[in-house]
Short mmCIF file of C-alpha atoms and ligand atoms in Angstrom, two decimals:
data_model
loop_
_atom_site.label_atom_id
_atom_site.label_comp_id
_atom_site.label_asym_id
_atom_site.label_seq_id
_atom_site.Cartn_x
_atom_site.Cartn_y
_atom_site.Cartn_z
CA MET X 1 0.21 -0.20 -0.14
CA ASP X 2 1.46 3.37 -1.05
CA ARG X 3 -0.35 5.66 1.21
CA ARG X 4 -0.45 5.09 4.75
CA VAL X 5 -3.99 3.51 5.57
CA ARG X 6 -6.02 6.33 7.33
CA VAL X 7 -9.91 5.67 7.81
CA ARG X 8 -12.72 6.98 10.02
CA PHE X 9 -16.12 6.10 11.03
CA ALA X 10 -18.80 9.38 10.50
CA PRO X 11 -21.48 8.96 12.27
CA SER X 12 -24.33 10.95 12.34
CA PRO X 13 -25.14 11.50 15.68
CA THR X 14 -29.10 11.35 15.11
CA GLY X 15 -29.69 8.33 17.44
CA ALA X 16 -28.68 5.63 19.20
CA LEU X 17 -25.84 3.97 17.08
CA HIS X 18 -27.29 0.80 15.58
CA ILE X 19 -25.14 -2.29 16.00
CA GLY X 20 -24.60 -2.43 12.30
CA GLY X 21 -23.13 0.94 12.67
CA VAL X 22 -20.70 -0.57 15.22
CA ARG X 23 -19.70 -3.03 13.01
CA THR X 24 -19.10 -0.40 10.34
CA ALA X 25 -16.76 1.14 13.33
CA LEU X 26 -14.98 -2.26 13.90
CA TYR X 27 -14.13 -3.47 10.56
CA ASN X 28 -12.64 0.36 10.46
CA TYR X 29 -11.01 -0.33 13.63
CA LEU X 30 -9.53 -3.51 12.66
CA PHE X 31 -8.63 -2.24 8.96
CA ALA X 32 -6.42 1.06 10.10
CA LYS X 33 -5.17 -1.81 13.06
CA LYS X 34 -4.07 -4.55 10.70
CA HIS X 35 -2.02 -2.12 8.12
CA GLY X 36 -0.38 0.36 11.46
CA GLY X 37 -3.15 2.89 10.55
CA ASP X 38 -5.13 5.43 12.19
CA PHE X 39 -9.00 5.10 12.76
CA LEU X 40 -10.59 8.44 13.75
CA LEU X 41 -14.01 9.43 14.79
CA ARG X 42 -15.59 11.75 12.81
CA ILE X 43 -18.90 13.51 13.94
CA GLU X 44 -21.33 14.20 11.08
CA ASP X 45 -23.46 16.50 12.09
CA THR X 46 -24.72 19.16 9.63
CA ASP X 47 -28.00 18.15 9.08
CA GLN X 48 -29.07 19.88 12.43
CA THR X 49 -33.10 19.25 11.58
CA ARG X 50 -31.87 15.45 12.91
CA PHE X 51 -30.09 16.27 15.01
CA VAL X 52 -30.72 14.24 18.70
CA PRO X 53 -29.19 15.48 21.54
CA GLY X 54 -26.94 12.92 23.75
CA ALA X 55 -26.60 10.87 20.51
CA GLU X 56 -22.58 12.14 19.59
CA ALA X 57 -22.21 11.19 23.59
CA TYR X 58 -23.62 7.77 23.38
CA ILE X 59 -21.61 6.62 19.86
CA ILE X 60 -18.40 8.02 21.92
CA GLU X 61 -19.20 5.87 25.13
CA SER X 62 -20.26 2.47 22.94
CA LEU X 63 -17.04 2.94 21.21
CA LYS X 64 -15.29 3.30 24.56
CA TRP X 65 -17.30 -0.07 25.91
CA LEU X 66 -16.02 -1.98 23.11
CA GLY X 67 -13.03 -1.24 22.69
CA ILE X 68 -12.93 0.18 19.19
CA GLU X 69 -10.89 3.36 20.08
CA PRO X 70 -9.83 6.08 17.41
CA VAL X 71 -6.68 7.29 17.75
CA GLU X 72 -7.93 10.88 16.76
CA GLY X 73 -11.47 12.55 16.94
CA VAL X 74 -14.48 13.94 19.01
CA GLY X 75 -13.59 11.85 22.22
CA PHE X 76 -10.66 10.76 22.00
CA GLY X 77 -6.81 11.35 20.78
CA SER X 78 -4.25 12.29 23.13
CA ASP X 79 -5.69 15.64 23.79
CA ALA X 80 -8.94 17.29 24.32
CA SER X 81 -8.34 19.20 20.48
CA GLY X 82 -9.00 15.17 19.33
CA GLY X 83 -6.21 15.42 17.00
CA PRO X 84 -4.17 17.31 14.27
CA HIS X 85 -7.22 17.50 12.00
CA THR X 86 -9.28 19.44 14.57
CA PRO X 87 -12.38 19.73 14.66
CA TYR X 88 -13.86 16.71 14.02
CA ARG X 89 -17.23 17.56 14.08
CA GLN X 90 -18.95 18.72 11.13
CA SER X 91 -21.03 21.82 12.40
CA GLU X 92 -17.57 23.14 13.75
CA ARG X 93 -15.82 22.90 10.43
CA LYS X 94 -18.52 24.80 8.93
CA PRO X 95 -16.52 27.84 7.84
CA MET X 96 -13.96 25.98 6.06
CA TYR X 97 -16.76 24.52 3.05
CA ARG X 98 -17.65 27.56 1.93
CA GLN X 99 -14.85 27.50 -0.22
CA TYR X 100 -14.90 24.36 -1.41
CA VAL X 101 -18.34 25.20 -2.82
CA MET X 102 -16.83 27.83 -4.71
CA GLN X 103 -14.14 25.97 -6.92
CA LEU X 104 -16.89 23.88 -7.94
CA MET X 105 -18.64 27.02 -8.77
CA GLU X 106 -15.84 28.42 -10.05
CA ALA X 107 -14.99 25.40 -12.30
CA GLY X 108 -18.51 25.20 -13.82
CA HIS X 109 -19.09 21.59 -11.22
CA ALA X 110 -21.69 23.52 -9.31
CA TYR X 111 -24.77 26.30 -9.48
CA TYR X 112 -27.12 28.33 -7.58
CA ALA X 113 -30.48 27.30 -7.27
CA PHE X 114 -33.24 29.34 -6.25
CA ASP X 115 -36.15 27.11 -6.33
CA THR X 116 -39.28 27.84 -3.84
CA THR X 117 -40.36 24.55 -2.37
CA GLU X 118 -43.86 24.99 -3.85
CA GLU X 119 -41.71 25.63 -7.25
CA LEU X 120 -39.64 22.04 -6.79
CA ASP X 121 -43.25 20.07 -5.67
CA GLY X 122 -44.66 21.94 -9.26
CA MET X 123 -41.78 20.43 -10.49
CA ARG X 124 -41.75 16.89 -9.86
CA GLU X 125 -45.84 17.03 -10.32
CA ARG X 126 -45.87 17.80 -13.93
CA LEU X 127 -43.08 15.26 -14.22
CA LYS X 128 -44.48 12.34 -12.34
CA ALA X 129 -48.26 13.21 -14.23
CA SER X 130 -45.74 12.60 -17.80
CA ASN X 131 -44.37 9.34 -15.89
CA VAL X 132 -41.17 10.55 -16.11
CA ASP X 133 -38.58 10.05 -13.26
CA ALA X 134 -38.92 13.34 -11.18
CA LYS X 135 -35.81 14.88 -10.73
CA TYR X 136 -33.52 18.04 -10.24
CA ASP X 137 -31.15 16.95 -13.52
CA ALA X 138 -29.67 17.95 -16.78
CA ILE X 139 -32.86 18.04 -18.38
CA THR X 140 -34.62 19.83 -15.70
CA ARG X 141 -32.65 21.69 -14.67
CA SER X 142 -32.74 24.09 -17.57
CA THR X 143 -36.60 24.52 -16.86
CA MET X 144 -35.83 25.59 -12.90
CA LYS X 145 -34.68 29.12 -11.54
CA ASN X 146 -31.05 28.78 -11.31
CA SER X 147 -27.41 29.88 -11.94
CA LEU X 148 -27.91 28.35 -15.89
CA THR X 149 -30.91 29.98 -16.63
CA LEU X 150 -31.17 33.36 -14.46
CA SER X 151 -29.13 36.20 -16.06
CA GLU X 152 -26.10 36.91 -14.10
CA ASP X 153 -27.00 40.02 -12.70
CA GLU X 154 -30.37 38.71 -11.85
CA VAL X 155 -28.45 36.15 -9.58
CA GLN X 156 -25.91 38.50 -8.24
CA LYS X 157 -29.44 40.29 -7.39
CA ARG X 158 -30.97 37.49 -5.35
CA LEU X 159 -27.83 36.71 -3.27
CA GLU X 160 -27.02 39.88 -2.26
CA SER X 161 -30.69 40.49 -1.05
CA GLY X 162 -30.42 37.44 0.83
CA ASP X 163 -32.64 35.30 -1.11
CA PRO X 164 -32.32 31.31 -0.18
CA TYR X 165 -30.72 29.26 -2.51
CA VAL X 166 -28.61 25.93 -2.09
CA VAL X 167 -25.93 25.09 -4.58
CA ARG X 168 -26.23 22.25 -6.45
CA PHE X 169 -23.61 19.63 -7.94
CA LYS X 170 -24.06 19.53 -12.00
CA LEU X 171 -24.40 16.27 -12.76
CA PRO X 172 -22.84 15.20 -16.43
CA ARG X 173 -25.03 14.32 -18.85
CA LYS X 174 -25.68 10.40 -19.52
CA GLU X 175 -21.99 9.73 -18.24
CA GLU X 176 -20.71 6.07 -16.97
CA VAL X 177 -19.26 6.27 -13.62
CA LYS X 178 -16.81 3.18 -12.85
CA PHE X 179 -15.30 3.17 -9.96
CA HIS X 180 -13.46 -0.22 -8.16
CA ASP X 181 -15.45 -1.46 -4.71
CA GLU X 182 -12.81 -3.33 -2.47
CA ILE X 183 -15.90 -6.05 -1.97
CA ARG X 184 -17.98 -5.70 -4.87
CA GLY X 185 -15.32 -5.38 -7.19
CA TRP X 186 -15.99 -2.93 -10.65
CA VAL X 187 -18.88 -0.97 -9.77
CA SER X 188 -20.92 1.68 -12.40
CA PHE X 189 -23.47 3.95 -12.22
CA ASN X 190 -24.78 5.89 -15.50
CA THR X 191 -25.21 10.03 -13.78
CA GLY X 192 -28.51 9.42 -15.87
CA GLN X 193 -29.81 7.71 -12.77
CA LEU X 194 -29.36 10.38 -10.68
CA ASP X 195 -29.93 13.59 -9.67
CA ASP X 196 -28.00 17.44 -9.10
CA LYS X 197 -27.10 17.12 -5.43
CA VAL X 198 -27.40 20.26 -3.03
CA LEU X 199 -24.17 20.39 -1.46
CA PHE X 200 -24.46 23.36 0.08
CA LYS X 201 -27.02 25.98 1.55
CA SER X 202 -27.70 29.46 1.62
CA ASP X 203 -27.04 29.22 5.56
CA GLY X 204 -23.56 28.00 5.48
CA MET X 205 -24.27 24.15 6.19
CA PRO X 206 -22.93 21.81 3.81
CA THR X 207 -24.77 19.09 2.98
CA TYR X 208 -23.46 15.55 4.01
CA HIS X 209 -22.12 14.64 0.48
CA LEU X 210 -19.99 17.67 0.59
CA ALA X 211 -18.79 18.09 4.05
CA ASN X 212 -17.84 13.90 3.88
CA VAL X 213 -15.78 14.04 0.87
CA VAL X 214 -13.86 17.42 1.83
CA ASP X 215 -13.51 16.06 5.25
CA ASP X 216 -12.36 12.80 3.67
CA TYR X 217 -9.53 14.63 1.64
CA LEU X 218 -8.58 17.16 4.07
CA MET X 219 -8.25 14.26 6.40
CA GLU X 220 -6.39 12.35 4.35
CA ILE X 221 -8.84 9.44 4.08
CA SER X 222 -7.49 6.12 2.51
CA HIS X 223 -9.99 4.06 2.81
CA VAL X 224 -13.60 4.80 3.22
CA ILE X 225 -15.25 1.53 4.43
CA ARG X 226 -19.09 1.99 5.23
CA GLY X 227 -22.56 0.43 4.90
CA GLU X 228 -24.35 -0.31 1.64
CA GLU X 229 -26.77 2.32 2.21
CA TRP X 230 -24.33 4.46 1.01
CA LEU X 231 -23.17 2.96 -2.37
CA PRO X 232 -26.15 4.81 -4.29
CA SER X 233 -23.84 7.83 -3.00
CA ALA X 234 -20.35 6.41 -3.98
CA PRO X 235 -20.66 7.73 -8.20
CA LEU X 236 -21.30 11.51 -6.96
CA HIS X 237 -18.69 10.97 -4.33
CA VAL X 238 -16.21 9.81 -6.95
CA LEU X 239 -17.17 12.94 -9.26
CA LEU X 240 -16.48 14.97 -7.08
CA TYR X 241 -13.28 14.00 -6.39
CA ARG X 242 -12.90 14.24 -9.88
CA ALA X 243 -14.43 18.16 -9.80
CA PHE X 244 -12.09 19.14 -7.58
CA GLY X 245 -9.27 17.75 -9.42
CA TRP X 246 -8.38 15.00 -6.07
CA GLU X 247 -8.29 12.32 -7.87
CA ASP X 248 -4.80 10.83 -6.80
CA LYS X 249 -6.09 11.32 -2.99
CA MET X 250 -9.34 9.69 -3.71
CA PRO X 251 -9.84 7.32 -1.45
CA LYS X 252 -10.45 3.07 -1.93
CA PHE X 253 -14.14 2.19 -1.07
CA ALA X 254 -15.13 -0.80 0.43
CA HIS X 255 -19.04 -1.04 0.90
CA LEU X 256 -20.32 -3.19 3.90
CA PRO X 257 -23.22 -5.55 3.43
CA LEU X 258 -26.25 -5.36 5.10
CA LEU X 259 -26.97 -6.70 8.61
CA LEU X 260 -30.02 -8.99 7.70
CA LYS X 261 -33.15 -10.05 10.52
CA PRO X 262 -32.77 -13.17 11.63
CA GLU X 263 -35.03 -14.69 8.58
CA GLY X 264 -33.15 -12.86 5.79
CA ASN X 265 -35.75 -10.84 4.47
CA GLY X 266 -34.62 -7.19 4.93
CA LYS X 267 -32.35 -5.41 7.46
CA LEU X 268 -32.39 -5.91 10.71
CA SER X 269 -34.15 -3.24 12.69
CA LYS X 270 -35.10 -2.39 16.74
CA ARG X 271 -38.52 -3.95 16.07
CA ASP X 272 -36.49 -7.39 15.44
CA GLY X 273 -34.86 -6.69 18.16
CA ASP X 274 -37.71 -6.36 20.19
CA ARG X 275 -40.08 -9.08 18.39
CA LEU X 276 -37.37 -11.80 19.40
CA GLY X 277 -35.59 -10.50 22.50
CA PHE X 278 -32.26 -9.28 21.40
CA PRO X 279 -30.63 -5.90 21.24
CA VAL X 280 -29.73 -4.16 18.14
CA PHE X 281 -27.81 -1.48 20.03
CA PRO X 282 -24.88 -1.37 22.13
CA LEU X 283 -25.62 0.37 25.15
CA ASN X 284 -29.71 1.16 26.38
CA TRP X 285 -30.74 4.08 25.24
CA VAL X 286 -33.83 6.76 26.15
CA ASP X 287 -34.95 8.33 23.07
CA PRO X 288 -34.86 12.55 24.50
CA SER X 289 -38.32 13.26 22.35
CA THR X 290 -40.13 10.00 22.79
CA GLY X 291 -38.87 8.41 26.16
CA GLU X 292 -38.86 5.03 24.49
CA MET X 293 -36.29 3.04 25.85
CA SER X 294 -34.10 0.45 24.01
CA SER X 295 -32.34 -2.08 25.53
CA GLY X 296 -28.52 -2.24 25.08
CA TYR X 297 -26.16 -5.28 24.74
CA ARG X 298 -24.42 -4.19 27.78
CA GLU X 299 -27.67 -3.66 29.55
CA ALA X 300 -28.38 -7.11 29.06
CA GLY X 301 -26.02 -8.52 30.18
CA TYR X 302 -23.58 -9.03 26.91
CA LEU X 303 -19.74 -8.89 27.72
CA PRO X 304 -17.91 -6.12 24.83
CA ASP X 305 -15.39 -9.17 24.10
CA ALA X 306 -18.50 -10.99 22.88
CA VAL X 307 -19.73 -8.34 21.20
CA VAL X 308 -16.82 -7.58 19.11
CA ASN X 309 -16.20 -11.22 18.41
CA LEU X 310 -19.84 -11.65 17.09
CA LEU X 311 -19.97 -8.61 15.57
CA ALA X 312 -16.84 -9.24 13.65
CA MET X 313 -18.33 -12.67 12.33
CA LEU X 314 -21.67 -11.20 10.62
CA GLY X 315 -20.43 -9.93 7.33
CA TRP X 316 -16.77 -11.45 7.74
CA ASN X 317 -14.97 -15.03 7.95
CA PRO X 318 -11.85 -15.85 8.27
CA GLY X 319 -11.53 -18.68 6.00
CA SER X 320 -10.79 -21.64 8.92
CA ASN X 321 -13.63 -22.97 11.34
CA GLN X 322 -12.53 -20.94 14.27
CA GLU X 323 -14.88 -18.88 16.07
CA ILE X 324 -13.41 -17.41 19.01
CA PHE X 325 -11.15 -14.47 17.98
CA THR X 326 -9.76 -11.45 20.95
CA MET X 327 -9.25 -8.41 19.59
CA ASP X 328 -5.21 -9.06 18.81
CA GLU X 329 -5.95 -11.81 16.76
CA LEU X 330 -9.09 -10.42 14.61
CA ILE X 331 -6.81 -7.84 13.69
CA ALA X 332 -4.04 -9.99 12.62
CA ALA X 333 -6.62 -12.00 10.78
CA PHE X 334 -8.90 -9.47 9.11
CA SER X 335 -9.33 -8.84 5.73
CA LEU X 336 -11.41 -7.08 3.15
CA GLU X 337 -11.69 -9.08 0.33
CA ARG X 338 -12.97 -11.77 3.68
CA VAL X 339 -16.22 -9.58 3.61
CA SER X 340 -18.51 -11.27 1.71
CA LYS X 341 -21.48 -9.04 -0.53
CA SER X 342 -24.33 -10.45 0.71
CA GLY X 343 -26.06 -9.34 3.47
CA ALA X 344 -25.09 -11.47 6.95
CA LYS X 345 -28.40 -12.77 8.98
CA PHE X 346 -28.52 -11.87 12.52
CA ASP X 347 -28.75 -15.06 14.62
CA GLN X 348 -29.59 -14.71 18.27
CA ASN X 349 -28.82 -18.04 19.42
CA LYS X 350 -25.05 -17.54 18.16
CA ALA X 351 -24.91 -14.48 19.88
CA LYS X 352 -25.81 -15.73 23.02
CA TRP X 353 -23.40 -18.62 22.05
CA TYR X 354 -20.77 -16.30 22.29
CA ASN X 355 -21.24 -14.89 24.98
CA GLN X 356 -21.72 -17.65 26.93
CA GLN X 357 -17.83 -19.10 25.64
CA TYR X 358 -16.44 -15.38 26.70
CA LEU X 359 -18.26 -16.16 30.12
CA ARG X 360 -16.87 -18.93 30.98
CA LYS X 361 -13.66 -17.76 29.80
CA LEU X 362 -13.54 -14.69 32.77
CA ASP X 363 -11.97 -15.16 35.77
CA ASP X 364 -13.83 -15.64 38.89
CA SER X 365 -13.27 -12.32 40.09
CA ALA X 366 -14.27 -10.57 36.91
CA LEU X 367 -17.82 -11.65 37.32
CA LEU X 368 -17.88 -10.84 40.69
CA PRO X 369 -18.58 -6.97 40.53
CA PHE X 370 -21.98 -7.72 38.80
CA LEU X 371 -22.59 -9.58 42.08
CA LEU X 372 -21.72 -7.19 44.40
CA THR X 373 -24.14 -4.99 42.91
CA SER X 374 -27.23 -7.76 43.09
CA LEU X 375 -26.11 -7.92 46.76
CA GLU X 376 -25.93 -4.26 47.52
CA GLU X 377 -29.73 -3.66 45.57
CA ASN X 378 -30.83 -6.71 47.65
CA GLY X 379 -29.28 -4.99 51.00
CA LEU X 380 -26.89 -8.07 51.85
CA ASN X 381 -23.42 -6.79 50.73
CA THR X 382 -22.52 -7.35 54.12
CA ASN X 383 -23.93 -10.60 55.18
CA PHE X 384 -21.13 -12.14 53.35
CA SER X 385 -17.13 -12.10 52.34
CA GLU X 386 -15.98 -11.36 49.12
CA ALA X 387 -13.90 -15.24 49.55
CA TYR X 388 -17.75 -16.84 49.54
CA SER X 389 -18.80 -14.44 47.07
CA LEU X 390 -15.78 -14.76 44.45
CA LYS X 391 -16.67 -18.87 45.47
CA VAL X 392 -20.24 -18.77 44.32
CA CYS X 393 -19.05 -17.02 40.87
CA SER X 394 -16.51 -19.77 40.07
CA LEU X 395 -19.87 -22.60 40.83
CA VAL X 396 -22.23 -20.22 38.82
CA LYS X 397 -20.12 -19.19 35.67
CA GLU X 398 -20.29 -22.71 34.13
CA LYS X 399 -24.56 -22.14 34.36
CA MET X 400 -24.72 -18.53 33.23
CA SER X 401 -25.76 -16.89 29.21
CA PHE X 402 -25.56 -13.41 30.68
CA THR X 403 -23.97 -11.33 33.13
CA LYS X 404 -27.65 -10.24 34.34
CA GLU X 405 -28.62 -13.52 35.12
CA ILE X 406 -26.26 -14.10 38.22
CA TRP X 407 -28.27 -12.95 40.72
CA ASP X 408 -31.11 -15.32 39.95
CA ILE X 409 -28.79 -17.95 39.21
CA SER X 410 -27.15 -17.18 42.45
CA MET X 411 -30.06 -16.31 45.17
CA TYR X 412 -29.88 -19.26 46.82
CA PHE X 413 -26.22 -19.05 48.09
CA PHE X 414 -27.24 -16.39 49.81
CA LEU X 415 -31.16 -16.83 51.24
CA ASP X 416 -33.31 -19.83 52.47
CA PRO X 417 -35.65 -20.56 49.45
CA SER X 418 -38.46 -18.87 49.53
CA GLU X 419 -40.67 -20.67 47.03
CA TYR X 420 -39.64 -24.32 45.85
CA ASP X 421 -40.24 -26.36 42.53
CA LEU X 422 -43.53 -27.94 42.92
CA ALA X 423 -43.44 -30.11 40.10
CA VAL X 424 -40.21 -32.10 41.86
CA ILE X 425 -41.86 -32.18 45.35
CA GLN X 426 -44.92 -33.44 43.88
CA LYS X 427 -43.46 -36.29 41.44
CA ARG X 428 -40.63 -37.22 43.97
CA TRP X 429 -42.00 -36.96 47.84
CA ASN X 430 -43.01 -40.05 49.18
CA GLU X 431 -43.77 -40.93 52.90
CA LYS X 432 -39.96 -42.43 53.64
CA ILE X 433 -38.91 -38.63 53.11
CA PRO X 434 -38.97 -36.97 56.47
CA ALA X 435 -37.58 -39.47 57.64
CA LEU X 436 -34.81 -39.72 55.47
CA LEU X 437 -33.91 -35.72 55.68
CA LYS X 438 -34.22 -36.36 59.22
CA ASP X 439 -31.46 -38.71 59.61
CA ILE X 440 -29.39 -36.33 57.15
CA GLN X 441 -29.66 -33.62 59.04
CA THR X 442 -28.61 -35.28 62.30
CA GLY X 443 -25.43 -36.92 60.36
CA LEU X 444 -24.67 -33.88 59.04
CA ALA X 445 -25.04 -32.08 62.51
CA SER X 446 -22.62 -34.56 63.86
CA GLU X 447 -19.76 -34.23 61.39
CA GLU X 448 -16.94 -31.83 62.46
CA LEU X 449 -15.59 -31.23 58.88
CA LEU X 450 -18.51 -30.00 56.14
CA ASP X 451 -16.79 -30.45 52.69
CA ALA X 452 -18.37 -31.83 49.28
CA GLN X 453 -16.89 -35.09 50.16
CA SER X 454 -18.56 -35.79 53.63
CA ILE X 455 -21.72 -34.21 52.38
CA GLU X 456 -21.76 -36.68 49.69
CA ARG X 457 -20.30 -39.58 52.03
CA ILE X 458 -23.13 -38.83 54.60
CA TYR X 459 -26.17 -38.26 51.94
CA ASN X 460 -24.67 -41.66 50.50
CA GLU X 461 -25.18 -43.29 54.01
CA CYS X 462 -28.59 -42.12 54.75
CA LEU X 463 -29.71 -43.37 51.57
CA THR X 464 -29.19 -46.72 52.30
CA GLN X 465 -30.42 -47.46 55.55
CA ASN X 466 -33.49 -45.64 54.47
CA GLY X 467 -33.54 -47.73 51.60
CA ILE X 468 -34.31 -45.16 48.75
CA LEU X 469 -32.24 -44.90 45.66
CA GLY X 470 -30.08 -41.97 44.56
CA LYS X 471 -32.00 -40.93 41.40
CA ASP X 472 -35.28 -40.63 42.73
CA PHE X 473 -34.28 -38.60 45.48
CA LEU X 474 -30.81 -36.41 44.20
CA GLN X 475 -33.23 -33.69 42.49
CA LEU X 476 -35.96 -33.51 45.59
CA PHE X 477 -32.56 -32.59 48.13
CA ARG X 478 -31.33 -30.15 45.72
CA VAL X 479 -34.97 -28.42 45.69
CA CYS X 480 -34.98 -28.68 49.12
CA LEU X 481 -31.34 -26.82 49.71
CA THR X 482 -32.04 -24.69 46.78
CA GLY X 483 -35.87 -24.00 45.76
CA VAL X 484 -34.74 -24.78 42.11
CA ALA X 485 -34.42 -28.29 40.33
CA GLY X 486 -31.39 -27.39 38.64
CA GLY X 487 -27.83 -25.37 39.17
CA PRO X 488 -24.16 -26.51 39.92
CA PRO X 489 -22.77 -29.89 41.77
CA LEU X 490 -25.54 -29.60 44.58
CA PHE X 491 -22.50 -30.94 47.19
CA GLU X 492 -20.31 -27.95 46.61
CA ILE X 493 -23.40 -25.87 46.75
CA ALA X 494 -24.52 -27.44 49.98
CA ALA X 495 -20.78 -26.93 51.00
CA LEU X 496 -20.53 -23.77 50.39
CA ILE X 497 -23.80 -22.41 52.14
CA GLY X 498 -22.70 -23.97 55.10
CA ARG X 499 -23.66 -26.31 58.36
CA GLU X 500 -26.65 -23.54 59.48
CA ALA X 501 -28.23 -22.96 56.28
CA LEU X 502 -28.12 -27.16 55.55
CA GLY X 503 -29.61 -27.39 58.54
CA ARG X 504 -32.33 -24.83 58.68
CA ARG X 505 -33.30 -25.61 54.93
CA ILE X 506 -33.63 -29.05 55.66
CA GLU X 507 -35.88 -28.15 58.81
CA HIS X 508 -37.51 -26.27 56.40
CA ALA X 509 -38.66 -28.88 54.04
CA ILE X 510 -39.48 -31.70 56.54
CA GLN X 511 -42.36 -29.20 57.74
CA GLU X 512 -43.08 -27.73 54.10
CA PHE X 513 -42.40 -30.66 51.63
CA GLU X 514 -45.66 -32.98 53.03
CA ASN X 515 -48.42 -29.97 52.26
CA LEU X 516 -46.17 -28.88 49.18
CA HIS X 517 -46.67 -32.17 47.68
CA LYS X 518 -50.65 -32.20 48.34
CA GLN X 519 -51.30 -29.49 46.69
N1 LIG N 1 -22.91 10.45 7.95
C1 LIG N 1 -22.78 9.55 7.57
C2 LIG N 1 -23.53 8.09 8.47
O1 LIG N 1 -24.20 8.85 9.10
C3 LIG N 1 -21.30 8.82 6.86
C4 LIG N 1 -21.50 7.41 5.92
C5 LIG N 1 -19.93 7.20 5.30
O2 LIG N 1 -19.46 6.62 6.27
O3 LIG N 1 -19.20 8.19 4.40
O4 LIG N 1 -23.77 7.03 8.08
#
């Protein structure tokens, strides 16, 4: 590669960042790291009508949570400026764009247009009525109010009297625009399919197209890696590079495939997440205008490394069977050649599987904060030692899919069961059970050291004495100690909860199970 690799993530702060956007950021990051280049964050906030307060902070927090950290840009960089191309927020770059619009106009690639909304609507109505594609283009521009049809004096007068205007790009008529996409190969568009896009408005604000191209040029972007939805804009961008005379600095383009619904029929949306019970955003988000809450991966109990891994695999493959990758391994393995052209179906079971894998790899101590938070919420934090909670973490880890489940599946280590799995009691209870439980209780009370082995030994001895088979009783004994039918190895649970809790819980079961069995 002849240029330094510099790529950017350029979101518009219009709401919560969709995981498709997160994946775009991730692929940019991986690509930059792989090639020893720079990854930067630019906030594209030129469309003030779509600006949503809090969205920019949300984007920054999401990238930080996932460890997809830009080296330059809003909220990042080694100092508050964000880096050598500051500012990185387009609204703050506003004064820079006018000179580039003037450059295009002077070279005859752009023109002023003064048409009012009514005039534009009228043009569209007329064309629609005669079944012609209604767009402002090489043909229709000659019938509209712009600097190509009005006299120079008239244009000057309008500009001086402050008439609102826009500057439009003057598209060449029926020209084939071809460019090479790093993922799709050669792509070609005919300018006849496009329209004279607005580049700039009289309030001094550029539109997305102008600001995007000018900033990519000024920020020395080498590769534009972005979602497929921007593919139709790419020919205009190519033409802009040509019009500016910047062809030698034109970035390479790579348009990523869409993230699809699990069924594969269309783009993955927030509604699919709600319908099927998985988040489509990295963090929880409350829409400031409607108050509507959208759930995020972080709060749903996903680990950031798992989210990175699962997103990396949605649209890219390593060419091997390896599924678990650390960030460093992803960087080493990533290439645009292995990004697929077709959309990637989101698979919520796979997402859960990834999280389970990462939970299992975690140190017990990394799970501890999640448990301590729950203990605190339940006012139990001072009753148990950290060493005790850490052992609980090690026992339940294998049984978890999400961090937020930790309290639900470990509650009985801290509280005596308040409810029991009735189905098990009804199936397994019989009149021999109270005597058996009593024997176990007595046996445990007289044993000096209660560890998993001694508890199991006493349990087995009592079973033999009472003529009851282990397979008929083990699950009932689990319900007696924990309230629930499944969980980590039972005798380890018993050893951990200890003598007093064992005595209490067995006593309670002796008193309650007979009645519960009759319900
Ligand atoms: N501002 C655009 C967006 O919201 C950026 C598209 C691009 O990367 O060029 O996604």
